[in-house]
Amino acid sequence: MPYLLLARRIALLRTAPFPYDTNDTIMANIILPPGWQLKEYQTTTEAAYHNRRAFLKTLGLGAIGLMTAATGLGCAGEVHSSHAGAVVDPEGPLDTIPPNAPRDGYPATRNTLYTVPERPVSDRLVASSYNNFYEFINQGNLKRVWPHTGAYEAFPMTLEVAGLVEKPFTLDVGNLIVSMDLEERLYRFRCVEAWSLTVPWTGFALSKLIERCKPLSKATHVQFVSANRPKQMPGIPSAPWYPWPYYEALRMDEAMNELAFVATGLYGEPLPKQNGAPLRLVLPWKYGYKGAKAVVRIAFTDKQPKTFWNELQPKEYGFLSNVNPNVPHPRWSQATEKFLPREGVEERVPTQIFNGYDEWVGALYPDTPREPTRPMAR
Ligand code: MTE
């Protein structure tokens, strides 16, 4: 079997995307992760490491796994050194705000329609140092994305408008941002891995961008495609088994809902690279992976488009992916979540249906389970 195909098979065997947390080791990422049962948010112990290696060996996959991990690390180093002259390695998570991002309109006025009365705002450093962005890192310490973003140039960037629109065209993202009335919205943010934040985003309603795109009335869905820059994003060359670029999609009625937001900033400043610069989607009633980062293409279609994680793991990551405490992930419960207010602090809190946005979006999903659907699979 060709190496790439075999590597992809291994990736599919893994219960990716989100089995590990900040403290996990590189080794842990090359083997079948145990999910919730092995205490998802704990460091991999030496015993677990050896058990996993033994398991891999029984599958005969150890060597390939080790090879892919080594490739990943090698590539990350290479990208940085080959850009040595041009790349400034960030020294901290806020060093990654692109210096050439437009600054007009920041900080924007808070839209008081959106409040999160039951929780404090998460600390800015937590929101920018605990991330998921597989184009930069998808092996090892997954959450520590920012140190790998040095080579990425978020500006200038173009946004392609394609598919079922009156006329396809391309926008300069910097010009788009300065042409919009920016507002700030405080939203709950819930990852499918069962951690959450409360975050003040800056940006504009997705419906405003869609109006500019002039979709045809027969468009039923809209797809978002992320930047694919292997030389600037070290996670891409180090994991060729993923179907890059990252792509996500919504139904048109979801995309036009007033909650759907295009974020260009965070905590009153332009978006740091690890949070999705130059712009990303924020869909607070859905699991975080629906919000594609560094979007470079928006395309309208009359069919439900494929999505990145759904294609990789259809049984684990559905198309809708609405936050729902009554529907467990096949490997863990979604009834509660780990809220992250400050560095080193975690609070276990109940998960709310549609992440607390039932009033805004509940009517879009009449079939959503309102009671627990089934016990944990195992
Ligand atoms: N977009 C791209 N292009 N690549 C990614 O890996 N990860 C998703 C989503 N958008 C991801 C992405 C996931 S799993 C989550 S939880 C959120 O981004 C994380 O956003 P944050 O890092 O700003 O909290």
Tab-separated table of C-alpha atoms and ligand atoms in Angstrom:
chain	number	residue	atom	x	y	z
A	1	MET	CA	0.000	0.000	0.000
A	2	PRO	CA	1.464	3.440	-0.820
A	3	TYR	CA	2.789	5.236	2.248
A	4	LEU	CA	0.310	8.117	2.054
A	5	LEU	CA	-2.663	5.790	1.856
A	6	LEU	CA	-1.402	3.733	4.756
A	7	ALA	CA	-0.731	6.833	6.814
A	8	ARG	CA	-4.253	8.047	6.107
A	9	ARG	CA	-5.695	4.688	7.173
A	10	ILE	CA	-3.810	5.033	10.437
A	11	ALA	CA	-5.162	8.543	10.880
A	12	LEU	CA	-8.686	7.248	10.385
A	13	LEU	CA	-8.084	4.463	12.864
A	14	ARG	CA	-7.113	7.013	15.435
A	15	THR	CA	-10.035	8.485	17.296
A	16	ALA	CA	-8.886	11.979	16.368
A	17	PRO	CA	-9.610	14.870	16.209
A	18	PHE	CA	-9.474	15.887	19.814
A	19	PRO	CA	-8.355	13.177	22.111
A	20	TYR	CA	-5.584	14.957	23.965
A	21	ASP	CA	-4.983	17.910	26.081
A	22	THR	CA	-2.193	20.365	26.742
A	23	ASN	CA	0.012	18.052	28.703
A	24	ASP	CA	-0.095	15.089	26.432
A	25	THR	CA	3.062	13.803	24.901
A	26	ILE	CA	4.041	13.526	21.284
A	27	MET	CA	4.037	9.774	21.549
A	28	ALA	CA	0.432	9.768	22.640
A	29	ASN	CA	-0.640	11.215	19.339
A	30	ILE	CA	0.561	8.448	17.152
A	31	ILE	CA	-1.590	5.746	18.615
A	32	LEU	CA	-5.192	4.897	19.166
A	33	PRO	CA	-6.316	7.296	21.843
A	34	PRO	CA	-8.436	5.947	24.635
A	35	GLY	CA	-10.814	8.877	24.894
A	36	TRP	CA	-12.661	9.771	28.045
A	37	GLN	CA	-11.862	6.555	29.920
A	38	LEU	CA	-8.173	7.354	30.162
A	39	LYS	CA	-8.917	10.712	31.755
A	40	GLU	CA	-8.877	12.895	28.720
A	41	TYR	CA	-7.464	15.918	30.455
A	42	GLN	CA	-4.592	14.287	32.208
A	43	THR	CA	-1.015	13.826	31.226
A	44	THR	CA	-0.240	10.482	29.643
A	45	THR	CA	1.420	8.332	32.261
A	46	GLU	CA	4.436	6.218	31.562
A	47	ALA	CA	2.287	3.099	31.971
A	48	ALA	CA	-0.267	4.364	29.467
A	49	TYR	CA	2.530	5.154	27.069
A	50	HIS	CA	3.896	1.624	27.282
A	51	ASN	CA	0.432	0.080	26.980
A	52	ARG	CA	-0.240	2.115	23.885
A	53	ARG	CA	3.059	1.116	22.349
A	54	ALA	CA	2.251	-2.518	23.045
A	55	PHE	CA	-1.138	-2.064	21.417
A	56	LEU	CA	0.398	-0.468	18.359
A	57	LYS	CA	2.875	-3.273	18.117
A	58	THR	CA	0.052	-5.794	18.007
A	59	LEU	CA	-1.355	-3.850	15.084
A	60	GLY	CA	2.072	-3.770	13.502
A	61	LEU	CA	1.841	-0.023	13.239
A	62	GLY	CA	4.519	1.107	15.629
A	63	ALA	CA	7.159	1.862	13.080
A	64	ILE	CA	4.883	3.868	10.831
A	65	GLY	CA	3.513	5.770	13.789
A	66	LEU	CA	6.956	6.664	14.973
A	67	MET	CA	7.865	7.659	11.476
A	68	THR	CA	4.922	10.017	11.123
A	69	ALA	CA	5.617	11.624	14.477
A	70	ALA	CA	9.230	12.158	13.545
A	71	THR	CA	8.215	13.605	10.182
A	72	GLY	CA	5.964	16.075	11.946
A	73	LEU	CA	8.622	17.313	14.268
A	74	GLY	CA	11.181	17.451	11.487
A	75	CYS	CA	8.939	19.512	9.269
A	76	ALA	CA	8.094	21.998	11.957
A	77	GLY	CA	11.771	22.683	12.555
A	78	GLU	CA	12.521	22.894	8.861
A	79	VAL	CA	9.865	25.443	8.099
A	80	HIS	CA	11.169	27.728	10.756
A	81	SER	CA	14.810	27.471	9.801
A	82	SER	CA	14.147	27.814	6.067
A	83	HIS	CA	12.431	31.110	6.803
A	84	ALA	CA	15.050	32.177	9.306
A	85	GLY	CA	15.556	35.622	7.790
A	86	ALA	CA	11.902	36.461	7.496
A	87	VAL	CA	10.341	34.849	10.526
A	88	VAL	CA	10.210	36.394	13.928
A	89	ASP	CA	9.361	33.676	16.413
A	90	PRO	CA	6.662	34.904	18.749
A	91	GLU	CA	7.696	35.267	22.361
A	92	GLY	CA	4.205	35.045	23.778
A	93	PRO	CA	0.610	34.365	22.753
A	94	LEU	CA	-0.183	38.021	22.096
A	95	ASP	CA	2.931	38.583	19.958
A	96	THR	CA	1.058	36.855	17.199
A	97	ILE	CA	-1.332	39.679	16.363
A	98	PRO	CA	-0.291	40.402	12.750
A	99	PRO	CA	1.541	43.760	12.727
A	100	ASN	CA	-0.103	44.713	9.418
A	101	ALA	CA	-3.686	43.929	10.523
A	102	PRO	CA	-6.029	46.926	10.109
A	103	ARG	CA	-6.548	48.658	13.447
A	104	ASP	CA	-9.434	50.966	12.539
A	105	GLY	CA	-12.556	50.188	14.508
A	106	TYR	CA	-10.846	48.521	17.503
A	107	PRO	CA	-11.895	48.329	20.239
A	108	ALA	CA	-15.457	48.144	18.923
A	109	THR	CA	-18.559	48.964	20.919
A	110	ARG	CA	-20.013	45.970	22.758
A	111	ASN	CA	-23.403	44.804	21.466
A	112	THR	CA	-25.340	44.424	24.712
A	113	LEU	CA	-27.838	41.968	23.208
A	114	TYR	CA	-25.321	39.215	23.876
A	115	THR	CA	-24.461	38.663	27.497
A	116	VAL	CA	-23.198	35.709	29.501
A	117	PRO	CA	-24.606	36.431	32.954
A	118	GLU	CA	-23.676	33.133	34.613
A	119	ARG	CA	-19.903	33.173	33.995
A	120	PRO	CA	-16.960	35.562	34.066
A	121	VAL	CA	-15.101	36.524	30.896
A	122	SER	CA	-12.187	34.153	30.373
A	123	ASP	CA	-8.724	35.553	30.736
A	124	ARG	CA	-7.272	36.800	27.466
A	125	LEU	CA	-4.097	34.750	27.812
A	126	VAL	CA	-6.110	31.561	28.295
A	127	ALA	CA	-8.145	32.201	25.118
A	128	SER	CA	-4.965	32.801	23.120
A	129	SER	CA	-2.768	30.067	24.543
A	130	TYR	CA	-5.221	27.148	24.712
A	131	ASN	CA	-6.249	26.562	21.112
A	132	ASN	CA	-6.991	24.103	18.343
A	133	PHE	CA	-5.514	24.875	14.940
A	134	TYR	CA	-4.363	21.689	13.263
A	135	GLU	CA	-2.676	23.482	10.367
A	136	PHE	CA	-0.029	24.576	12.880
A	137	ILE	CA	0.177	21.623	15.247
A	138	ASN	CA	-1.602	18.286	15.247
A	139	GLN	CA	0.848	16.079	17.112
A	140	GLY	CA	2.247	16.480	20.608
A	141	ASN	CA	1.140	19.455	22.658
A	142	LEU	CA	-1.886	20.283	20.530
A	143	LYS	CA	-3.175	23.210	22.522
A	144	ARG	CA	0.047	25.189	22.402
A	145	VAL	CA	-0.436	26.582	18.916
A	146	TRP	CA	0.980	30.092	19.116
A	147	PRO	CA	4.722	29.221	19.100
A	148	HIS	CA	4.246	27.588	15.666
A	149	THR	CA	2.659	30.581	13.942
A	150	GLY	CA	5.787	32.686	13.315
A	151	ALA	CA	6.004	32.013	9.566
A	152	TYR	CA	2.313	32.597	8.876
A	153	GLU	CA	1.445	35.865	7.147
A	154	ALA	CA	-2.241	36.533	7.744
A	155	PHE	CA	-2.220	39.812	5.794
A	156	PRO	CA	-2.518	40.420	2.911
A	157	MET	CA	-5.120	37.732	2.325
A	158	THR	CA	-7.859	37.383	-0.239
A	159	LEU	CA	-11.323	35.916	0.216
A	160	GLU	CA	-12.782	34.158	-2.817
A	161	VAL	CA	-16.559	34.272	-3.238
A	162	ALA	CA	-17.645	31.333	-5.394
A	163	GLY	CA	-20.414	28.936	-6.394
A	164	LEU	CA	-24.068	29.943	-6.677
A	165	VAL	CA	-23.652	33.724	-6.583
A	166	GLU	CA	-24.677	36.386	-9.090
A	167	LYS	CA	-21.032	36.837	-10.039
A	168	PRO	CA	-17.975	35.202	-8.420
A	169	PHE	CA	-15.406	37.701	-7.147
A	170	THR	CA	-12.459	38.125	-4.813
A	171	LEU	CA	-12.149	40.474	-1.852
A	172	ASP	CA	-9.089	41.800	-0.082
A	173	VAL	CA	-9.663	40.796	3.554
A	174	GLY	CA	-8.007	43.932	4.972
A	175	ASN	CA	-10.309	46.136	2.857
A	176	LEU	CA	-13.308	44.039	3.868
A	177	ILE	CA	-12.530	44.521	7.556
A	178	VAL	CA	-12.171	48.299	7.303
A	179	SER	CA	-15.368	48.551	5.268
A	180	MET	CA	-17.506	46.838	7.931
A	181	ASP	CA	-19.035	48.377	11.055
A	182	LEU	CA	-17.258	46.324	13.670
A	183	GLU	CA	-19.013	45.374	16.891
A	184	GLU	CA	-17.996	43.369	19.951
A	185	ARG	CA	-19.976	40.343	21.125
A	186	LEU	CA	-19.445	38.391	24.301
A	187	TYR	CA	-20.178	34.743	23.498
A	188	ARG	CA	-19.886	31.380	25.190
A	189	PHE	CA	-17.463	29.127	23.314
A	190	ARG	CA	-17.780	25.337	23.621
A	191	CYS	CA	-15.351	22.835	22.125
A	192	VAL	CA	-16.531	19.287	21.365
A	193	GLU	CA	-13.734	18.151	23.710
A	194	ALA	CA	-15.883	19.500	26.576
A	195	TRP	CA	-13.903	22.605	27.502
A	196	SER	CA	-15.323	26.099	27.281
A	197	LEU	CA	-14.508	29.795	27.459
A	198	THR	CA	-16.363	33.103	27.505
A	199	VAL	CA	-14.826	35.350	24.880
A	200	PRO	CA	-15.352	38.914	23.542
A	201	TRP	CA	-15.060	38.708	19.751
A	202	THR	CA	-14.862	41.691	17.411
A	203	GLY	CA	-16.308	41.443	13.914
A	204	PHE	CA	-19.585	41.538	12.034
A	205	ALA	CA	-22.646	39.359	11.412
A	206	LEU	CA	-22.056	36.646	8.813
A	207	SER	CA	-25.357	37.706	7.198
A	208	LYS	CA	-23.710	41.031	6.263
A	209	LEU	CA	-20.942	39.260	4.389
A	210	ILE	CA	-23.458	36.949	2.720
A	211	GLU	CA	-25.499	39.926	1.516
A	212	ARG	CA	-22.375	41.255	-0.193
A	213	CYS	CA	-21.780	37.882	-1.843
A	214	LYS	CA	-25.234	38.010	-3.532
A	215	PRO	CA	-26.033	34.279	-3.434
A	216	LEU	CA	-28.677	32.928	-5.817
A	217	SER	CA	-32.010	31.946	-4.270
A	218	LYS	CA	-31.357	28.271	-5.049
A	219	ALA	CA	-28.333	28.206	-2.719
A	220	THR	CA	-29.183	26.016	0.277
A	221	HIS	CA	-25.738	25.748	1.907
A	222	VAL	CA	-22.533	27.695	2.271
A	223	GLN	CA	-19.049	26.251	2.584
A	224	PHE	CA	-15.991	27.870	4.198
A	225	VAL	CA	-12.458	26.867	3.275
A	226	SER	CA	-9.394	27.709	5.352
A	227	ALA	CA	-5.955	28.834	4.174
A	228	ASN	CA	-3.663	26.090	2.906
A	229	ARG	CA	-0.098	27.341	3.202
A	230	PRO	CA	2.213	24.419	3.912
A	231	LYS	CA	5.305	26.624	4.031
A	232	GLN	CA	3.789	28.867	6.688
A	233	MET	CA	1.677	26.285	8.520
A	234	PRO	CA	3.929	23.496	9.788
A	235	GLY	CA	1.061	21.157	10.702
A	236	ILE	CA	0.080	20.733	7.050
A	237	PRO	CA	3.253	19.100	5.707
A	238	SER	CA	3.734	17.124	8.898
A	239	ALA	CA	0.289	15.472	8.612
A	240	PRO	CA	-0.330	14.725	4.920
A	241	TRP	CA	-3.060	12.220	5.809
A	242	TYR	CA	-5.499	15.006	6.704
A	243	PRO	CA	-7.633	16.203	3.784
A	244	TRP	CA	-6.290	19.794	3.738
A	245	PRO	CA	-7.443	22.471	3.453
A	246	TYR	CA	-9.804	22.574	6.449
A	247	TYR	CA	-13.384	23.029	5.265
A	248	GLU	CA	-16.678	23.512	7.049
A	249	ALA	CA	-20.234	24.362	6.059
A	250	LEU	CA	-23.644	25.566	7.224
A	251	ARG	CA	-27.209	25.491	5.975
A	252	MET	CA	-28.240	28.911	4.670
A	253	ASP	CA	-30.790	29.418	7.459
A	254	GLU	CA	-28.026	28.796	10.016
A	255	ALA	CA	-25.618	31.113	8.245
A	256	MET	CA	-28.227	33.899	8.149
A	257	ASN	CA	-29.067	33.531	11.855
A	258	GLU	CA	-28.136	36.687	13.733
A	259	LEU	CA	-25.749	34.786	16.050
A	260	ALA	CA	-23.487	33.621	13.203
A	261	PHE	CA	-20.467	35.908	13.364
A	262	VAL	CA	-17.325	36.629	11.388
A	263	ALA	CA	-14.612	37.396	13.939
A	264	THR	CA	-11.728	39.649	12.984
A	265	GLY	CA	-10.664	40.467	16.537
A	266	LEU	CA	-10.523	39.321	20.124
A	267	TYR	CA	-10.414	41.304	23.387
A	268	GLY	CA	-10.546	44.609	21.525
A	269	GLU	CA	-7.631	43.956	19.146
A	270	PRO	CA	-7.178	42.156	15.806
A	271	LEU	CA	-7.212	38.352	15.998
A	272	PRO	CA	-3.984	36.632	17.016
A	273	LYS	CA	-2.873	34.131	14.375
A	274	GLN	CA	-3.657	31.095	16.541
A	275	ASN	CA	-7.236	32.328	16.973
A	276	GLY	CA	-7.800	32.404	13.207
A	277	ALA	CA	-6.388	35.628	11.705
A	278	PRO	CA	-7.281	37.320	9.481
A	279	LEU	CA	-10.879	36.163	9.936
A	280	ARG	CA	-12.775	33.118	11.222
A	281	LEU	CA	-16.283	31.946	11.854
A	282	VAL	CA	-17.839	31.995	15.335
A	283	LEU	CA	-21.043	29.961	15.777
A	284	PRO	CA	-21.649	29.968	19.509
A	285	TRP	CA	-24.451	27.357	19.522
A	286	LYS	CA	-22.269	24.807	17.744
A	287	TYR	CA	-19.158	22.912	18.749
A	288	GLY	CA	-16.042	24.965	18.069
A	289	TYR	CA	-14.834	22.921	15.104
A	290	LYS	CA	-17.695	24.277	12.970
A	291	GLY	CA	-15.994	27.697	13.109
A	292	ALA	CA	-13.340	27.531	10.391
A	293	LYS	CA	-10.311	29.741	10.981
A	294	ALA	CA	-8.316	31.763	8.431
A	295	VAL	CA	-11.135	31.519	5.892
A	296	VAL	CA	-10.035	32.202	2.297
A	297	ARG	CA	-13.034	30.917	0.344
A	298	ILE	CA	-16.788	31.093	0.792
A	299	ALA	CA	-18.834	29.062	-1.700
A	300	PHE	CA	-22.611	28.683	-2.086
A	301	THR	CA	-24.141	25.389	-3.190
A	302	ASP	CA	-27.490	23.623	-3.523
A	303	LYS	CA	-26.261	20.462	-1.772
A	304	GLN	CA	-24.966	19.766	1.723
A	305	PRO	CA	-21.178	20.155	1.395
A	306	LYS	CA	-18.701	17.783	2.955
A	307	THR	CA	-16.903	18.901	6.084
A	308	PHE	CA	-13.411	18.089	7.331
A	309	TRP	CA	-14.056	16.165	10.558
A	310	ASN	CA	-17.296	14.640	9.347
A	311	GLU	CA	-15.452	13.112	6.417
A	312	LEU	CA	-12.735	11.751	8.693
A	313	GLN	CA	-14.983	10.495	11.505
A	314	PRO	CA	-18.663	10.574	10.450
A	315	LYS	CA	-19.820	8.631	13.513
A	316	GLU	CA	-18.233	11.136	15.879
A	317	TYR	CA	-18.630	14.514	14.176
A	318	GLY	CA	-21.959	15.264	12.518
A	319	PHE	CA	-22.804	17.988	10.044
A	320	LEU	CA	-24.945	20.013	12.447
A	321	SER	CA	-22.819	19.583	15.586
A	322	ASN	CA	-25.029	21.685	17.831
A	323	VAL	CA	-24.030	21.817	21.485
A	324	ASN	CA	-26.335	19.412	23.295
A	325	PRO	CA	-25.846	17.930	26.770
A	326	ASN	CA	-28.338	15.169	25.875
A	327	VAL	CA	-26.303	13.695	23.043
A	328	PRO	CA	-23.017	12.203	24.214
A	329	HIS	CA	-20.023	12.001	21.964
A	330	PRO	CA	-19.450	8.269	21.311
A	331	ARG	CA	-16.413	8.425	23.626
A	332	TRP	CA	-17.391	10.908	26.302
A	333	SER	CA	-20.312	12.664	27.924
A	334	GLN	CA	-21.349	16.152	26.832
A	335	ALA	CA	-23.469	16.742	29.962
A	336	THR	CA	-20.850	18.970	31.598
A	337	GLU	CA	-17.858	20.982	30.484
A	338	LYS	CA	-14.578	22.293	31.835
A	339	PHE	CA	-14.945	26.080	31.937
A	340	LEU	CA	-11.599	27.902	31.746
A	341	PRO	CA	-11.767	31.324	33.397
A	342	ARG	CA	-8.095	31.836	34.253
A	343	GLU	CA	-4.729	30.184	33.810
A	344	GLY	CA	-4.650	27.020	35.928
A	345	VAL	CA	-8.325	27.232	36.957
A	346	GLU	CA	-10.975	24.793	35.691
A	347	GLU	CA	-14.602	24.760	36.754
A	348	ARG	CA	-16.890	21.842	35.895
A	349	VAL	CA	-20.249	23.337	34.874
A	350	PRO	CA	-23.401	21.910	33.252
A	351	THR	CA	-23.589	22.183	29.478
A	352	GLN	CA	-26.607	24.103	28.198
A	353	ILE	CA	-28.654	23.107	25.193
A	354	PHE	CA	-27.431	25.052	22.163
A	355	ASN	CA	-24.782	26.381	24.539
A	356	GLY	CA	-27.368	28.715	26.099
A	357	TYR	CA	-28.649	30.062	22.737
A	358	ASP	CA	-31.914	28.092	22.511
A	359	GLU	CA	-33.882	31.330	22.249
A	360	TRP	CA	-31.983	32.300	19.079
A	361	VAL	CA	-31.614	28.984	17.271
A	362	GLY	CA	-33.848	26.341	18.894
A	363	ALA	CA	-36.578	26.775	16.245
A	364	LEU	CA	-34.107	25.812	13.493
A	365	TYR	CA	-33.822	22.283	14.909
A	366	PRO	CA	-37.254	20.880	15.832
A	367	ASP	CA	-35.862	17.320	16.099
A	368	THR	CA	-33.151	18.093	18.629
A	369	PRO	CA	-33.267	15.726	21.643
A	370	ARG	CA	-34.342	17.625	24.747
A	371	GLU	CA	-33.819	14.649	27.064
A	372	PRO	CA	-30.757	12.392	27.471
A	373	THR	CA	-30.701	10.077	24.459
A	374	ARG	CA	-28.613	7.134	25.614
A	375	PRO	CA	-26.091	6.123	28.211
A	376	MET	CA	-22.414	6.453	27.471
A	377	ALA	CA	-21.326	3.971	24.829
A	378	ARG	CA	-18.627	2.542	27.098
B	1	MTE	N1	-10.167	25.934	11.827
B	1	MTE	C1	-9.123	25.451	11.160
B	1	MTE	N2	-8.848	25.955	9.940
B	1	MTE	N3	-8.335	24.479	11.663
B	1	MTE	C2	-8.593	23.906	12.885
B	1	MTE	O1	-7.858	23.002	13.310
B	1	MTE	N4	-10.044	23.865	14.838
B	1	MTE	C3	-11.433	24.055	15.259
B	1	MTE	C4	-11.903	25.481	15.058
B	1	MTE	N5	-11.507	25.966	13.756
B	1	MTE	C5	-9.701	24.387	13.613
B	1	MTE	C6	-10.467	25.438	13.054
B	1	MTE	C7	-11.646	23.667	16.646
B	1	MTE	S1	-11.611	22.011	16.967
B	1	MTE	C8	-11.918	24.543	17.635
B	1	MTE	S2	-12.362	24.026	19.195
B	1	MTE	C9	-11.795	25.979	17.401
B	1	MTE	O2	-11.344	26.289	16.074
B	1	MTE	C10	-10.807	26.550	18.405
B	1	MTE	O3	-10.812	27.944	18.360
B	1	MTE	P1	-9.847	28.723	19.371
B	1	MTE	O4	-8.505	28.104	19.241
B	1	MTE	O5	-9.872	30.143	18.914
B	1	MTE	O6	-10.427	28.544	20.745
